[in-house]
Amino acid sequence: MQQDNEAVNAGLSTLVVFAATTFLSAFLLFAIQPVFAKMVLPVLGGSSSVWAVALLFFQSALLAGYLYAHLLIRNVPSASTGFVHLAVALLALLVLPIGLPEGWNEPPPGNPYLWQLGLFTVAVGLPFFAVAANAPLLQAWFARSGHPHATDPYFLYGASNLGSLIALLGYPFLLEPTFGLTALSEYWTILYCVLIVAIGFCFLLVRRRAGSLEVKQQLAAEDAGPTPGWRERAAWCGLAMIPAALLTAFTTHITTDVASAPLLWVLPLSLYLLTYVLAFQTRLPLPMWLLLPLQFGVVVFALLELSQTKHDTWTLTSVAGLAAFFLAALVAHRTLFLNRPKAHFLTEFYLWMSFGGVLGGLFAALIAPQLFSEVLEYPLLIALSLACRPGVFTTRTTPVRELIWLLGIFIVGALIINNVPMWLVVNGYEFGEWGVTPVVGLLFAAVAILFWRYRARQLVTVLLLFAVVAILPSAVKRGNAQRSYYGVYRVAQSADSEFNVFTHGTTLHGAQRIRDFKGNTVADVTPGTYYYPGSPMAKSVQIAQAKMDELGETGRFGVVGLGAGSLACYSRKHEQWRFFEIDPLVVDIASKSGHFTFLSNCQPHFDGVVGDARLTLEKEPDHSFDLLIIDAFTSDAVPVHLMTAEALQLYARKLTDNGVVVLHISNRYLDLEAVLGATLPLVPELKGLIVSDDDADGTYAQNSSTVAVFAKDMLALDPYRALPGAQDFHDGNVSAWTDDASDILGPFLSQRKRF
């Protein structure tokens, strides 16, 4: 009896030690990602592509760690694997604590995809690699522990993803606001050392029991299982690839075409990890017979929602997208779990899973932006998620007959997409604000329901529904779109055809009148939107110019963020104006596309510098600008690194004694006035105030805006205090922003209280 109790206690302690070590490893794995990603923002800016490429790097490093774990288990005697892995883990200490390495201070202009991957590899590649190997390695060791659950150790993957989920949610809401990046880097190093000790303890537990008869018999039974074939490996890869790609694509979609609300990227990644926690358990909260029709219905609804623009609201689009993404990932990961091999092939299983994740990240982060000018990979992957359902590739008929069916569905569908919309228009069938796209989409949705028992045919039909969304006018196919590392840019005419409108994601970047109220074509270079003659930014230019005239000086003006080039038309011939723009594509749209003529008419000898403003402004001479306008929002995303105390100190160094900084802070989600009010005391050389414009009529000719104005000399602020809407910074009980810590949650909640 006593021996039985001792065995139970030993088994329980083994389970607890392995689960805790797995949890800690996953926590560190996901804590390092946002910490370092936040560190590189002053270098790379805040576009959605930075996070997409970061995800690709971490998926690739995860693959490398899983490959190493697989080779270690397969080729090194089990009694020595721990010593090898501990040596690798100790080697990673050489590059800790986490930080930007020397020589990696400025990316090349253009699309720095490979440069970012190189930076992440040098800075965090080795420690991430060492931690990434732990998930399959610890499970493989546990399978050799003699524990009653050792034959099916996959439940530990749920503990791993639970640790990842807690780290992910804890970082923006608790860790960064409480500690800051520098302290987090140091604490991460300390916990990493604790992890090394825990790994050593796990290995000792296994090594002590590795020679027991029970374990040998268990391993012999495992070895007797069939070796997975290439069909199984391809399935593992594909089932991991589509959810991983959809994670990046959905995040890009909602932060580009829906809203770049702060922390919005956290929700998809959290749901992605949650699906692993739920799927890699013996029981699923929802039975598959209910989960599969639910997923199908949500996928079709999400595609139909994207096919129309009448009800293209933030809430509807986000909820439909989140539901489709979550259920698609849950079905794929559950199918993956149901197709898991015996524990003997565990490391190979995770290796192919990881390879699929890398392929998905590679497609969504690097290939899709080159293939598509819009975020079309998002609806494509939603449709492809139906390929992750059990039974899609098993036919009820002969393979040849099924191929004939699939080819016939494709041909008929292509003919419908190519001809039916035009036929409806020609014959006078109008559908008002809905348009013809959702009508055609409903046709394919109905056919997909009819093919319920034939899942391959159903998949092809839903892919044709994607083609409807991608080819015909829809919520993702609109305007003249171009795409770069920094986002999706669209140029379109306003509904009344009076303006060419330039948008970046959900943010208006400028508009130019091309027709008058009677519909006659005009050549008008009067700035519109936030830059109209009565706007705070236009008034700032006029005040600075009046000051220069009074002093008898020419004046030097700097503008961070080019947009359509509207502000160039406030320049005068004798003045020096320099624009700082991070994206070469924006320069081309403003100067070469022919849609906007602000630059060609008002500043034909364009003086522009391409690169992130923190880096390019640093190279400018100190005390050289009489006016700096900072207007560098990426979609609705806040350029946090351009609003920290360090950024304000940079602007102060570049200003003349009478110079002024005007920072555009209009934002729907964050109380940036309170943020700057809290940050200003950290920059004693600057004084400031807020100027709000509430008089604009809300058309493309005039948009309301709010700016913060800073100067070294209090007297320089007097003309701005006289402007309508001028006020002091208000107290929002938020923390100051620095490069080390920038709390997003506080300003978000403060904005909710204000409105």
Short mmCIF file of N, CA and C in Angstrom, two decimals, residues 48-49 52-53 56 111 113 248-249 252 360-378 481-488 585:
data_model
loop_
_atom_site.label_atom_id
_atom_site.label_comp_id
_atom_site.label_asym_id
_atom_site.label_seq_id
_atom_site.Cartn_x
_atom_site.Cartn_y
_atom_site.Cartn_z
N SER A 48 1.48 47.45 -39.89
CA SER A 48 1.06 46.08 -39.63
C SER A 48 2.06 45.07 -40.16
N SER A 49 2.84 45.45 -41.18
CA SER A 49 3.82 44.53 -41.74
C SER A 49 4.94 44.20 -40.76
N ALA A 52 3.57 41.36 -38.95
CA ALA A 52 3.43 40.20 -39.84
C ALA A 52 4.79 39.53 -40.06
N VAL A 53 5.82 40.33 -40.33
CA VAL A 53 7.15 39.78 -40.55
C VAL A 53 7.72 39.22 -39.25
N LEU A 56 6.36 35.85 -38.88
CA LEU A 56 7.06 34.92 -39.77
C LEU A 56 8.38 34.49 -39.16
N ASN A 111 11.24 48.29 -48.91
CA ASN A 111 10.55 47.20 -48.22
C ASN A 111 11.56 46.35 -47.45
N TYR A 113 11.85 43.78 -45.63
CA TYR A 113 11.42 42.50 -45.11
C TYR A 113 12.62 41.67 -44.64
N THR A 248 -2.26 35.73 -39.66
CA THR A 248 -1.60 36.94 -40.16
C THR A 248 -2.53 37.72 -41.08
N ALA A 249 -3.24 37.01 -41.96
CA ALA A 249 -4.10 37.69 -42.93
C ALA A 249 -5.26 38.41 -42.23
N THR A 252 -3.94 41.49 -40.46
CA THR A 252 -3.66 42.54 -41.45
C THR A 252 -4.96 43.17 -41.93
N GLY A 360 2.59 28.99 -43.91
CA GLY A 360 1.46 29.91 -43.78
C GLY A 360 1.92 31.33 -43.54
N GLY A 361 2.88 31.51 -42.62
CA GLY A 361 3.40 32.84 -42.36
C GLY A 361 4.12 33.43 -43.55
N LEU A 362 4.87 32.58 -44.26
CA LEU A 362 5.59 33.04 -45.45
C LEU A 362 4.62 33.55 -46.51
N PHE A 363 3.54 32.81 -46.70
CA PHE A 363 2.56 33.23 -47.70
C PHE A 363 1.89 34.54 -47.31
N ALA A 364 1.41 34.61 -46.06
CA ALA A 364 0.64 35.78 -45.64
C ALA A 364 1.49 37.02 -45.45
N ALA A 365 2.74 36.86 -44.98
CA ALA A 365 3.57 38.02 -44.66
C ALA A 365 4.41 38.51 -45.83
N LEU A 366 4.90 37.59 -46.69
CA LEU A 366 5.82 37.99 -47.74
C LEU A 366 5.26 37.82 -49.15
N ILE A 367 4.60 36.70 -49.41
CA ILE A 367 4.15 36.41 -50.79
C ILE A 367 2.88 37.16 -51.13
N ALA A 368 1.87 37.10 -50.26
CA ALA A 368 0.59 37.74 -50.54
C ALA A 368 0.71 39.24 -50.82
N PRO A 369 1.52 40.00 -50.05
CA PRO A 369 1.65 41.43 -50.37
C PRO A 369 2.23 41.71 -51.74
N GLN A 370 2.99 40.74 -52.27
CA GLN A 370 3.53 40.91 -53.62
C GLN A 370 2.51 40.49 -54.69
N LEU A 371 1.63 39.54 -54.33
CA LEU A 371 0.64 39.04 -55.30
C LEU A 371 -0.58 39.94 -55.39
N PHE A 372 -1.04 40.45 -54.24
CA PHE A 372 -2.32 41.15 -54.19
C PHE A 372 -2.12 42.61 -53.81
N SER A 373 -2.81 43.49 -54.51
CA SER A 373 -2.77 44.91 -54.15
C SER A 373 -3.74 45.23 -53.02
N GLU A 374 -4.66 44.33 -52.74
CA GLU A 374 -5.56 44.45 -51.59
C GLU A 374 -5.32 43.24 -50.69
N VAL A 375 -5.93 43.22 -49.52
CA VAL A 375 -5.72 42.11 -48.60
C VAL A 375 -6.64 40.95 -48.99
N LEU A 376 -6.43 40.44 -50.21
CA LEU A 376 -7.28 39.37 -50.73
C LEU A 376 -6.94 38.02 -50.12
N GLU A 377 -5.76 37.91 -49.51
CA GLU A 377 -5.41 36.63 -48.88
C GLU A 377 -6.35 36.30 -47.73
N TYR A 378 -6.97 37.32 -47.14
CA TYR A 378 -7.88 37.08 -46.01
C TYR A 378 -9.12 36.30 -46.45
N ALA A 481 -6.04 50.48 -55.73
CA ALA A 481 -5.22 50.11 -54.57
C ALA A 481 -3.80 49.76 -54.97
N GLN A 482 -2.87 50.14 -54.11
CA GLN A 482 -1.48 49.73 -54.20
C GLN A 482 -1.03 49.31 -52.81
N ARG A 483 -0.03 48.44 -52.78
CA ARG A 483 0.35 47.85 -51.50
C ARG A 483 1.86 47.84 -51.33
N SER A 484 2.30 48.09 -50.11
CA SER A 484 3.72 48.03 -49.79
C SER A 484 3.89 47.41 -48.41
N TYR A 485 5.10 47.37 -47.94
CA TYR A 485 5.41 46.88 -46.60
C TYR A 485 4.62 47.62 -45.54
N TYR A 486 4.28 48.88 -45.81
CA TYR A 486 3.66 49.73 -44.80
C TYR A 486 2.14 49.77 -44.89
N GLY A 487 1.53 49.05 -45.82
CA GLY A 487 0.08 49.00 -45.84
C GLY A 487 -0.51 49.07 -47.23
N VAL A 488 -1.85 49.21 -47.27
CA VAL A 488 -2.61 49.29 -48.52
C VAL A 488 -3.08 50.72 -48.71
N LEU A 585 6.38 54.37 -51.81
CA LEU A 585 5.15 54.28 -52.59
C LEU A 585 4.28 55.53 -52.40
#
